[in-house]
Short mmCIF file of C-alpha atoms in Angstrom, two decimals:
data_model
loop_
_atom_site.label_atom_id
_atom_site.label_comp_id
_atom_site.label_asym_id
_atom_site.label_seq_id
_atom_site.Cartn_x
_atom_site.Cartn_y
_atom_site.Cartn_z
CA MET A 1 139.37 100.51 88.32
CA THR A 2 136.07 102.26 87.85
CA ASP A 3 132.66 100.73 87.34
CA ALA A 4 132.51 102.09 83.95
CA SER A 5 135.62 100.83 82.83
CA HIS A 6 134.53 97.60 84.38
CA ASP A 7 131.44 97.60 82.46
CA ARG A 8 132.97 98.07 79.38
CA LEU A 9 135.90 95.28 80.07
CA ALA A 10 132.79 92.91 80.52
CA ARG A 11 130.94 94.14 77.18
CA VAL A 12 134.40 93.48 75.30
CA ILE A 13 134.65 90.13 76.77
CA ARG A 14 130.87 89.46 75.98
CA GLN A 15 131.36 90.44 72.52
CA HIS A 16 134.10 88.18 71.68
CA ALA A 17 133.71 85.06 74.01
CA GLY A 18 131.08 83.46 72.25
CA ARG A 19 132.66 83.81 68.72
CA LEU A 20 136.29 82.74 70.41
CA ALA A 21 134.38 79.41 71.45
CA ALA A 22 132.85 79.10 68.46
CA SER A 23 136.22 79.31 66.35
CA LEU A 24 137.77 76.68 68.81
CA MET A 25 134.86 74.34 68.43
CA HIS A 26 135.47 74.67 64.60
CA VAL A 27 139.25 73.84 65.12
CA THR A 28 138.47 71.36 67.82
CA GLY A 29 136.21 69.54 65.07
CA GLY A 30 133.49 69.95 68.17
CA ASP A 31 135.41 69.25 71.40
CA PHE A 32 133.03 71.23 73.54
CA ALA A 33 134.95 70.67 77.01
CA THR A 34 137.81 71.58 75.58
CA ALA A 35 137.06 74.55 73.42
CA GLU A 36 135.19 75.75 76.53
CA ASP A 37 138.03 75.25 79.07
CA LEU A 38 140.27 77.59 76.55
CA VAL A 39 137.51 80.46 76.26
CA GLN A 40 137.54 80.18 80.21
CA ASP A 41 141.37 80.42 80.25
CA ALA A 42 141.46 83.56 77.89
CA VAL A 43 138.55 85.37 79.64
CA LEU A 44 140.50 84.78 83.02
CA ALA A 45 143.82 86.11 81.44
CA ALA A 46 141.93 89.57 79.84
CA LEU A 47 140.61 89.98 83.52
CA ARG A 48 144.15 90.01 84.59
CA HIS A 49 145.64 92.04 82.01
CA TRP A 50 143.54 94.18 80.67
CA PRO A 51 142.67 96.33 83.72
CA ALA A 52 146.29 97.32 83.85
CA GLU A 53 147.51 97.27 80.61
CA GLY A 54 144.08 98.62 78.83
CA ILE A 55 141.92 96.88 76.43
CA PRO A 56 143.80 96.16 73.23
CA GLU A 57 143.15 97.20 70.02
CA ARG A 58 142.05 93.71 68.81
CA PRO A 59 140.46 92.19 71.68
CA ASP A 60 139.31 89.26 69.61
CA ALA A 61 142.73 88.17 68.25
CA TRP A 62 144.31 88.95 71.69
CA LEU A 63 141.97 86.08 73.23
CA PHE A 64 142.16 84.02 70.09
CA THR A 65 146.35 83.76 70.55
CA VAL A 66 146.30 83.23 74.44
CA ALA A 67 143.66 80.74 73.89
CA ARG A 68 145.74 79.01 71.06
CA ARG A 69 149.01 79.38 73.31
CA ARG A 70 147.11 77.64 76.02
CA GLY A 71 145.56 75.00 73.58
CA LEU A 72 148.96 74.00 72.44
CA ASP A 73 150.02 73.58 75.85
CA ALA A 74 146.95 71.81 77.15
CA LEU A 75 146.42 69.59 74.31
CA ARG A 76 150.08 68.03 74.22
CA ARG A 77 148.89 64.69 74.43
CA GLU A 78 146.40 65.39 71.76
CA ALA A 79 148.54 65.34 68.62
CA ASN A 80 145.28 65.97 66.38
CA TYR A 81 144.23 68.79 67.74
CA ARG A 82 147.49 70.43 68.14
CA THR A 83 148.53 70.02 65.00
CA LYS A 84 145.00 71.77 63.80
CA LEU A 85 145.55 74.35 66.20
CA ALA A 86 148.91 74.99 65.42
CA GLN A 87 147.97 75.63 61.84
CA VAL A 88 145.04 78.22 62.41
CA ARG A 89 145.90 81.73 62.02
CA TRP A 90 143.70 84.47 63.56
CA PRO A 91 141.14 85.54 62.40
CA VAL A 92 139.41 82.25 61.92
CA GLN A 93 136.11 83.01 60.33
CA PRO A 94 133.13 81.09 62.25
CA GLY A 95 130.27 81.15 60.12
CA PRO A 96 127.12 83.01 61.11
CA ASP A 97 125.45 80.03 62.60
CA GLU A 98 128.21 78.93 64.57
CA ARG A 99 127.19 81.11 67.60
CA LEU A 100 123.74 79.80 67.35
CA ARG A 101 124.99 75.83 67.70
CA LEU A 102 127.00 77.32 70.82
CA ILE A 103 123.38 78.71 72.11
CA PHE A 104 121.42 75.44 71.30
CA THR A 105 124.43 73.29 73.09
CA CYS A 106 124.44 74.90 75.99
CA CYS A 107 120.43 74.92 76.47
CA HIS A 108 120.08 71.30 75.26
CA PRO A 109 117.08 70.17 77.40
CA ALA A 110 119.06 66.96 78.34
CA LEU A 111 121.21 69.40 80.71
CA PRO A 112 119.76 70.18 84.20
CA ARG A 113 118.15 73.86 83.98
CA SER A 114 120.78 75.58 86.30
CA ALA A 115 123.60 74.05 84.24
CA ARG A 116 122.37 75.32 80.87
CA ILE A 117 121.96 78.90 82.29
CA ALA A 118 125.60 78.62 83.66
CA LEU A 119 127.04 77.38 80.64
CA THR A 120 125.35 79.70 78.44
CA LEU A 121 126.75 82.71 80.65
CA ARG A 122 130.34 81.06 80.63
CA VAL A 123 130.34 80.16 76.85
CA VAL A 124 128.21 82.44 75.17
CA CYS A 125 128.53 85.46 77.48
CA GLY A 126 132.16 85.04 78.77
CA LEU A 127 131.47 85.01 82.51
CA THR A 128 133.97 83.43 84.89
CA THR A 129 132.95 80.96 87.43
CA ALA A 130 133.44 83.53 90.07
CA GLN A 131 130.83 86.11 88.46
CA ILE A 132 128.06 83.53 87.64
CA ALA A 133 128.55 82.47 91.52
CA ARG A 134 128.09 86.22 92.73
CA ALA A 135 125.36 86.78 90.17
CA PHE A 136 123.44 83.87 91.59
CA LEU A 137 124.27 84.33 95.51
CA THR A 138 125.91 80.83 95.28
CA SER A 139 129.53 79.06 95.86
CA GLU A 140 132.27 79.10 92.96
CA ALA A 141 132.58 75.46 93.81
CA THR A 142 128.52 74.65 93.04
CA VAL A 143 128.94 76.66 89.84
CA ALA A 144 132.18 74.57 88.92
CA ARG A 145 130.44 71.35 89.35
CA ARG A 146 127.47 72.16 87.73
CA ILE A 147 129.80 73.16 84.62
CA SER A 148 132.02 70.37 84.76
CA ARG A 149 128.88 68.12 85.27
CA ALA A 150 127.33 69.28 82.30
CA LYS A 151 130.36 69.09 80.06
CA ARG A 152 130.97 65.67 80.87
CA LYS A 153 127.27 64.75 79.83
CA ILE A 154 127.63 66.97 76.46
CA THR A 155 130.60 64.73 75.75
CA ASP A 156 129.28 61.22 76.90
CA ALA A 157 125.95 61.51 75.83
CA GLY A 158 126.50 62.72 72.71
CA ILE A 159 124.64 65.87 72.90
CA PRO A 160 125.08 67.24 69.57
CA TYR A 161 126.92 70.94 68.65
CA ARG A 162 124.25 71.72 65.86
CA ILE A 163 121.12 73.57 65.32
CA PRO A 164 118.17 71.10 65.68
CA GLY A 165 116.54 69.71 62.83
CA ASP A 166 113.17 71.33 61.66
CA ASP A 167 110.92 68.83 63.56
CA GLN A 168 113.09 69.47 66.73
CA LEU A 169 113.67 73.34 66.23
CA ALA A 170 110.54 74.75 67.59
CA ALA A 171 110.69 72.72 71.08
CA ARG A 172 114.37 73.59 71.34
CA LEU A 173 114.02 77.30 70.51
CA THR A 174 111.52 77.23 73.41
CA GLU A 175 114.19 75.92 75.50
CA VAL A 176 116.33 78.42 74.87
CA LEU A 177 114.04 81.20 75.54
CA THR A 178 113.51 79.80 78.75
CA VAL A 179 116.96 80.08 79.81
CA ILE A 180 117.20 83.69 78.76
CA TYR A 181 113.93 84.43 80.47
CA LEU A 182 115.16 82.42 83.81
CA LEU A 183 118.18 84.86 83.56
CA PHE A 184 116.26 87.93 82.96
CA ASN A 185 114.18 87.09 85.81
CA GLU A 186 117.06 86.22 88.12
CA GLY A 187 118.14 89.72 87.31
CA TYR A 188 114.95 91.46 87.55
CA LEU A 189 114.10 90.08 90.82
CA SER A 190 117.26 90.67 92.20
CA THR A 191 117.16 94.12 94.11
CA ALA A 192 119.44 97.33 94.71
CA GLY A 193 119.81 96.31 98.20
CA THR A 194 121.67 92.64 97.15
CA ALA A 195 125.50 92.96 96.35
CA ARG A 196 124.87 91.79 93.02
CA SER A 197 127.81 92.39 90.75
CA ARG A 198 126.52 92.01 87.88
CA ASP A 199 123.24 93.09 86.03
CA LEU A 200 121.62 90.17 84.96
CA THR A 201 118.97 91.88 82.64
CA GLU A 202 121.54 93.37 80.61
CA ASP A 203 123.27 90.06 80.05
CA ALA A 204 119.54 88.59 78.92
CA GLU A 205 118.87 91.28 76.78
CA TRP A 206 122.19 91.20 75.10
CA LEU A 207 121.87 87.47 74.82
CA ALA A 208 118.08 87.92 73.06
CA GLY A 209 119.38 90.45 71.36
CA LEU A 210 122.13 88.14 69.83
CA LEU A 211 119.51 85.40 69.20
CA HIS A 212 117.54 87.83 67.66
CA GLY A 213 120.00 89.16 65.16
CA LEU A 214 120.79 85.25 64.32
CA MET A 215 117.01 84.16 64.05
CA PRO A 216 115.56 87.52 62.64
CA ASN A 217 112.29 85.58 61.47
CA GLU A 218 111.32 83.99 64.97
CA PRO A 219 108.74 85.89 66.39
CA GLU A 220 108.97 84.72 69.71
CA VAL A 221 112.50 85.89 70.12
CA ALA A 222 111.63 89.08 69.21
CA GLY A 223 108.97 88.84 71.98
CA LEU A 224 111.16 88.24 74.33
CA LEU A 225 113.55 90.73 73.22
CA THR A 226 110.76 93.48 73.67
CA LEU A 227 109.67 92.22 76.51
CA ILE A 228 113.13 92.33 78.36
CA ARG A 229 113.86 95.93 76.67
CA LEU A 230 110.34 96.92 77.93
CA HIS A 231 111.04 96.05 81.57
CA ARG A 232 114.64 97.59 81.53
CA ALA A 233 113.35 100.73 80.19
CA ARG A 234 111.15 101.14 83.06
CA ALA A 235 114.01 100.27 85.43
CA GLY A 236 114.29 103.76 86.73
CA GLY A 237 110.84 103.72 88.13
CA ARG A 238 111.09 100.55 90.31
CA PHE A 239 112.83 101.43 93.09
CA ASP A 240 112.95 104.65 95.44
CA PRO A 241 116.24 106.57 96.13
CA ALA A 242 116.37 104.02 99.30
CA GLY A 243 116.12 100.83 97.23
CA GLY A 244 112.79 100.08 98.39
CA LEU A 245 110.57 98.64 95.52
CA VAL A 246 107.47 100.79 94.16
CA LEU A 247 104.42 99.62 92.97
CA LEU A 248 103.65 100.11 89.04
CA GLU A 249 100.57 102.24 90.48
CA ASP A 250 102.86 104.43 92.33
CA GLN A 251 105.84 104.55 89.69
CA ASP A 252 107.11 108.24 88.61
CA ARG A 253 106.43 107.40 84.95
CA SER A 254 108.93 110.36 84.06
CA ARG A 255 111.54 108.06 84.94
CA TRP A 256 110.88 105.64 82.15
CA ASP A 257 113.09 105.70 79.00
CA ARG A 258 110.03 106.69 76.84
CA GLU A 259 112.53 106.42 73.58
CA ALA A 260 113.35 102.64 74.59
CA ILE A 261 109.73 101.71 75.03
CA ALA A 262 108.79 103.29 71.80
CA ASP A 263 111.88 101.09 69.97
CA ALA A 264 110.86 98.19 71.90
CA THR A 265 107.02 98.42 71.20
CA ARG A 266 107.97 99.08 67.30
CA LEU A 267 110.03 95.53 67.43
CA LEU A 268 106.76 94.22 68.85
CA THR A 269 104.85 95.37 65.83
CA GLY A 270 107.22 94.15 63.63
CA ALA A 271 107.02 90.54 65.22
CA ALA A 272 103.25 90.60 65.32
CA ARG A 273 102.83 91.21 61.67
CA ARG A 274 104.13 87.48 60.95
CA ARG A 275 100.92 86.01 62.85
CA ARG A 276 102.48 83.53 64.54
CA PRO A 277 101.85 84.92 68.22
CA GLY A 278 103.16 83.10 71.20
CA PRO A 279 103.78 83.77 75.22
CA TYR A 280 106.19 86.15 75.00
CA GLN A 281 104.82 88.16 72.31
CA LEU A 282 101.78 88.40 74.44
CA GLN A 283 103.50 89.07 77.80
CA ALA A 284 105.61 91.84 75.94
CA ALA A 285 102.19 93.37 74.85
CA ILE A 286 100.52 93.60 78.34
CA VAL A 287 103.88 95.17 79.41
CA ALA A 288 103.58 97.71 76.55
CA CYS A 289 99.93 98.59 77.28
CA HIS A 290 101.74 99.77 80.98
CA ALA A 291 104.40 101.31 79.47
CA GLU A 292 102.56 103.04 76.98
CA ALA A 293 100.19 104.40 79.52
CA GLU A 294 100.90 108.21 80.50
CA ARG A 295 99.52 107.84 83.58
CA TRP A 296 98.18 104.72 85.96
CA GLN A 297 94.71 106.09 85.00
CA ASP A 298 95.17 105.84 81.66
CA THR A 299 96.02 101.90 81.66
CA ASP A 300 93.86 100.03 79.14
CA TRP A 301 92.51 97.24 81.24
CA GLU A 302 90.22 95.95 78.64
CA GLN A 303 92.67 95.32 76.13
CA ILE A 304 95.22 93.54 79.09
CA LEU A 305 92.53 91.46 79.87
CA LEU A 306 92.00 90.37 76.40
CA LEU A 307 95.82 89.96 76.10
CA TYR A 308 95.51 87.39 79.46
CA ASP A 309 92.58 85.58 77.64
CA MET A 310 95.01 85.14 74.71
CA LEU A 311 97.62 84.27 76.66
CA LEU A 312 95.94 81.51 78.93
CA HIS A 313 94.74 79.90 76.06
CA LEU A 314 98.25 79.55 74.23
CA ALA A 315 99.94 78.67 77.90
CA PRO A 316 97.43 78.31 80.53
CA SER A 317 99.19 78.69 83.95
CA PRO A 318 97.80 79.57 87.77
CA VAL A 319 100.36 82.38 87.70
CA THR A 320 99.07 83.94 84.73
CA ARG A 321 95.53 83.65 85.91
CA LEU A 322 96.71 85.10 89.16
CA HIS A 323 97.90 88.05 86.92
CA ARG A 324 94.53 88.27 85.16
CA ALA A 325 92.58 88.54 88.35
CA ILE A 326 94.59 91.51 89.13
CA ALA A 327 93.51 93.16 85.80
CA VAL A 328 89.82 92.11 86.61
CA ARG A 329 90.20 94.05 89.74
CA TYR A 330 90.86 97.33 87.75
CA ALA A 331 88.80 96.37 84.71
CA THR A 332 85.80 95.17 86.83
CA GLY A 333 85.81 95.37 90.31
CA PRO A 334 87.81 94.13 93.38
CA ARG A 335 84.79 91.37 94.07
CA GLU A 336 85.05 89.96 90.95
CA ALA A 337 89.01 89.85 91.15
CA LEU A 338 88.56 88.22 94.48
CA ALA A 339 86.35 85.06 93.35
CA GLU A 340 88.82 84.43 90.62
CA LEU A 341 91.53 84.41 93.40
CA ASP A 342 89.53 82.04 95.31
CA ALA A 343 89.68 79.71 92.39
CA LEU A 344 93.35 79.19 92.68
CA ALA A 345 93.54 78.90 96.34
CA GLY A 346 94.78 75.09 95.75
CA GLU A 347 97.41 75.60 93.18
CA LEU A 348 98.63 79.04 94.37
CA ARG A 349 98.65 78.10 98.21
CA ASP A 350 102.32 78.58 98.49
CA TYR A 351 103.00 81.39 95.86
CA HIS A 352 103.75 84.84 97.75
CA LEU A 353 102.42 86.97 95.09
CA TYR A 354 98.95 85.06 95.54
CA HIS A 355 98.56 86.31 99.46
CA ALA A 356 99.91 89.63 98.49
CA THR A 357 97.41 90.25 95.89
CA ARG A 358 94.50 88.95 98.18
CA ALA A 359 95.44 91.05 101.42
CA GLU A 360 95.47 94.06 98.21
CA LEU A 361 91.86 93.08 97.47
CA LEU A 362 90.38 92.45 100.80
CA ARG A 363 91.47 95.49 102.09
CA ARG A 364 89.70 97.21 99.31
CA LEU A 365 86.43 95.13 100.12
CA GLY A 366 87.24 96.55 103.88
CA ARG A 367 88.06 93.37 105.51
CA PRO A 368 91.29 94.85 106.89
CA GLY A 369 91.98 91.48 109.51
CA GLU A 370 91.82 88.87 106.83
CA ALA A 371 94.10 91.35 104.77
CA ARG A 372 96.53 91.68 107.53
CA ALA A 373 96.61 87.92 107.69
CA ALA A 374 97.21 87.43 104.04
CA ASP A 375 100.10 90.01 104.04
CA ARG A 376 101.86 88.01 106.89
CA ARG A 377 101.31 84.85 104.72
CA ALA A 378 103.11 86.40 102.09
CA LEU A 379 105.78 87.75 103.68
CA GLU A 380 106.41 84.22 105.48
CA LEU A 381 106.79 82.81 101.49
CA THR A 382 108.97 85.69 99.88
CA ALA A 383 112.97 85.66 100.62
CA ASN A 384 113.43 88.98 98.48
CA PRO A 385 114.37 91.72 100.68
CA ALA A 386 112.65 94.51 98.42
CA GLU A 387 109.07 92.58 98.45
CA GLN A 388 109.34 91.72 102.33
CA ALA A 389 110.06 95.66 103.24
CA LEU A 390 106.94 96.38 101.21
CA LEU A 391 104.74 93.49 102.67
CA ARG A 392 105.82 94.33 106.30
CA GLN A 393 104.76 98.16 105.75
CA ARG A 394 101.43 97.11 104.76
CA ALA A 395 100.92 94.55 107.53
CA GLY A 396 101.75 97.03 109.73
CA LEU A 397 104.95 95.21 111.16
CA GLY A 398 107.38 97.89 110.89
CA SER A 399 110.77 97.01 109.21
CA MET B 1 127.18 56.84 69.11
CA LYS B 2 125.64 53.42 70.41
CA TYR B 3 123.03 53.80 73.15
CA VAL B 4 120.52 51.63 74.78
CA LEU B 5 116.83 52.42 75.41
CA LEU B 6 115.45 51.00 78.38
CA PHE B 7 111.95 50.62 78.04
CA VAL B 8 109.88 51.55 81.48
CA GLU B 9 106.59 50.55 82.31
CA THR B 10 104.51 51.97 84.90
CA GLU B 11 101.66 49.79 86.73
CA GLU B 12 99.32 52.12 85.16
CA PHE B 13 100.49 51.01 81.73
CA ALA B 14 100.51 47.37 82.62
CA ALA B 15 96.52 47.93 83.69
CA ASP B 16 95.78 49.60 80.72
CA LEU B 17 97.24 47.23 78.73
CA ASP B 18 95.61 44.02 80.51
CA ALA B 19 92.31 45.71 80.25
CA LEU B 20 92.31 46.07 76.53
CA GLY B 21 90.38 43.53 74.13
CA PRO B 22 92.24 41.18 72.05
CA ALA B 23 91.87 43.12 68.64
CA GLU B 24 93.02 46.19 70.48
CA ARG B 25 95.95 44.65 71.98
CA GLU B 26 96.87 42.91 68.71
CA ARG B 27 96.86 46.48 67.22
CA ALA B 28 99.03 47.93 70.07
CA TYR B 29 101.52 45.30 69.37
CA GLU B 30 101.45 45.95 65.59
CA ARG B 31 102.22 49.72 66.39
CA VAL B 32 105.45 48.28 68.45
CA ASP B 33 106.49 46.08 65.54
CA GLU B 34 105.93 48.96 62.75
CA TRP B 35 108.03 51.47 65.10
CA PHE B 36 111.09 48.51 65.24
CA ALA B 37 110.77 47.81 61.41
CA GLU B 38 110.70 51.91 60.74
CA HIS B 39 114.24 52.22 62.93
CA ALA B 40 115.44 48.89 61.83
CA ASP B 41 118.83 50.59 60.48
CA LYS B 42 119.85 51.75 63.78
CA ILE B 43 118.78 49.09 66.08
CA ARG B 44 121.36 46.70 66.79
CA GLY B 45 119.70 44.22 69.24
CA GLY B 46 117.76 44.10 72.30
CA ALA B 47 114.66 41.95 74.30
CA LYS B 48 111.55 42.35 75.79
CA LEU B 49 112.24 40.86 79.53
CA ARG B 50 109.86 38.87 81.50
CA PRO B 51 108.15 40.86 84.43
CA ALA B 52 109.53 42.44 87.10
CA GLU B 53 108.19 39.79 89.35
CA THR B 54 110.40 36.94 87.85
CA ALA B 55 113.70 39.04 88.47
CA THR B 56 116.34 37.75 91.26
CA THR B 57 118.74 40.28 92.49
CA VAL B 58 121.89 39.46 94.08
CA ARG B 59 123.68 41.79 96.71
CA LEU B 60 127.52 41.60 97.01
CA ASP B 61 128.67 44.52 99.04
CA ARG B 62 127.00 42.69 102.49
CA GLY B 63 129.97 39.87 102.90
CA GLU B 64 128.01 36.92 101.68
CA PRO B 65 126.06 37.16 98.84
CA VAL B 66 122.54 38.17 99.71
CA ILE B 67 119.94 36.78 96.88
CA VAL B 68 116.68 38.71 97.40
CA ASP B 69 113.43 37.83 94.85
CA GLY B 70 112.37 40.89 93.04
CA PRO B 71 114.17 43.56 90.91
CA PHE B 72 116.91 45.67 92.58
CA VAL B 73 114.55 48.74 92.87
CA GLU B 74 111.14 48.29 94.28
CA GLY B 75 108.78 50.49 92.77
CA LYS B 76 105.65 51.47 90.52
CA GLU B 77 107.85 51.44 87.46
CA ALA B 78 110.25 48.70 86.14
CA VAL B 79 112.22 48.29 83.53
CA SER B 80 110.60 45.76 80.73
CA GLY B 81 112.82 45.62 77.93
CA TYR B 82 116.04 46.99 75.81
CA THR B 83 117.25 47.98 72.67
CA GLU B 84 120.51 48.98 71.67
CA ILE B 85 120.73 51.59 68.91
CA GLU B 86 123.53 53.16 66.80
CA VAL B 87 122.38 56.73 65.98
CA ALA B 88 124.66 59.95 65.24
CA ASP B 89 123.88 61.56 68.45
CA LEU B 90 121.38 62.05 71.49
CA ASP B 91 119.12 64.25 69.16
CA GLU B 92 118.71 61.41 66.72
CA ALA B 93 118.00 59.17 69.80
CA LEU B 94 115.50 61.79 71.40
CA ARG B 95 113.64 61.87 67.36
CA MET B 96 113.60 58.11 67.48
CA VAL B 97 112.16 57.67 71.18
CA ALA B 98 109.70 60.98 70.78
CA THR B 99 107.54 57.98 68.46
CA TRP B 100 107.81 55.17 70.70
CA PRO B 101 104.12 53.89 70.88
CA ALA B 102 104.12 51.67 74.17
CA CYS B 103 105.23 51.90 77.59
CA PRO B 104 105.32 55.70 78.93
CA VAL B 105 109.10 56.32 79.80
CA VAL B 106 112.13 55.33 78.07
CA GLU B 107 115.79 56.05 79.47
CA ILE B 108 118.27 56.62 76.98
CA ARG B 109 121.63 55.72 78.20
CA PRO B 110 125.24 55.90 75.85
CA LEU B 111 127.41 52.73 76.04
CA GLU B 112 130.67 53.34 77.12
CA SER B 113 132.70 53.01 73.62
#
């Protein structure tokens, strides 16, 4: 099977897995663990049959039929579900909110974060346990354990299958966005050199898009979707032909997808009109400043500084202050930026980008010895091969 | 679903409570009473416990029963009370706990049905 048809297969499955899960939840009266098992079975069956037989004309009906058959088989002892399941005929029409409920259940804050990501990928995106394990460079057994523990907890602890009430919605939506953002980051930070089988940034974009479709009035959802789209639109310039990481300053901007950047920016403008700014909208606006600059020299650093100040106001964090210090370097100068960085020494001692940024500034200020030491410290602290290569080169350590 | 809320005190919380004047302490107890009154329809029982230093722990996994003075976990945090509640699901329990006005940690544990 070619890569293209593989991608198509994954996309078709993703398109239908969440709907199937939602339908099964409907049928089983909210038995999350059972519905989840049946979806996984159906996805595995599709991955076995479709490559040879081709994708069926109605993939949703096909998946449902398999899940239903398995369900009737597996639920032999549970007459209740069996009867219900036997009575349903495709298409079951889950309401528009059903997948949303599913997402909120998978991302419930009472579950450990790693389990939230794995569950969301399995139930909402239709990934198999093996695919998740490969994407996160971990073992299948670990992922399987995480998922079964989480499912047990959902049942035993009474984690509900519904959209949170108004008093809880904002906080819970933040949790959902965090899951999507972490998923995106995991994909974004992985490099061309690592043998990842799946582009998680694409799954993250799809999930954010789904959520945006389901909650079109939430500007932070649009903000996260914009952020992901802007990053993906610039992906063409991030690596050189050998798979090495290229710094923003040195990227060939003709390889950025200008049309996608313009589309994403329009989405952000629409969200901003709601006048409910939030961390994702602001981060997206910062990335948009970079994305819209024709050349590195055209970057509007003043605007970026302003956006960082707003972001720090809403969501103070030492890492954001580090990024702001980088903007200070270009808006004001390296000496001022270094002073800002020094104030973060305690909090970011173990963060590689703190040391890498410091190295840059020290070199700029004519202190090459200290710069090399900082690069070496950064190198010790990162496990990312592409970042390691870049730092080695800078620290003059060869590769 | 039924859950038990385990109220957990920290040393810091206990010290802060001790430092309160009589009127302030009275007010703090009132807030707890108000919370119980507000959720009376969901509360099925429970009690405040005497302090951890009154606890006695028996270990039965070492041959003969071993009797030890103190709670089963020594630490800066100790269970100081419990309440059994009956609510629809975990979100409703979380909603209740969000407004709990006293000790700084609450564990929500589902009961086996």
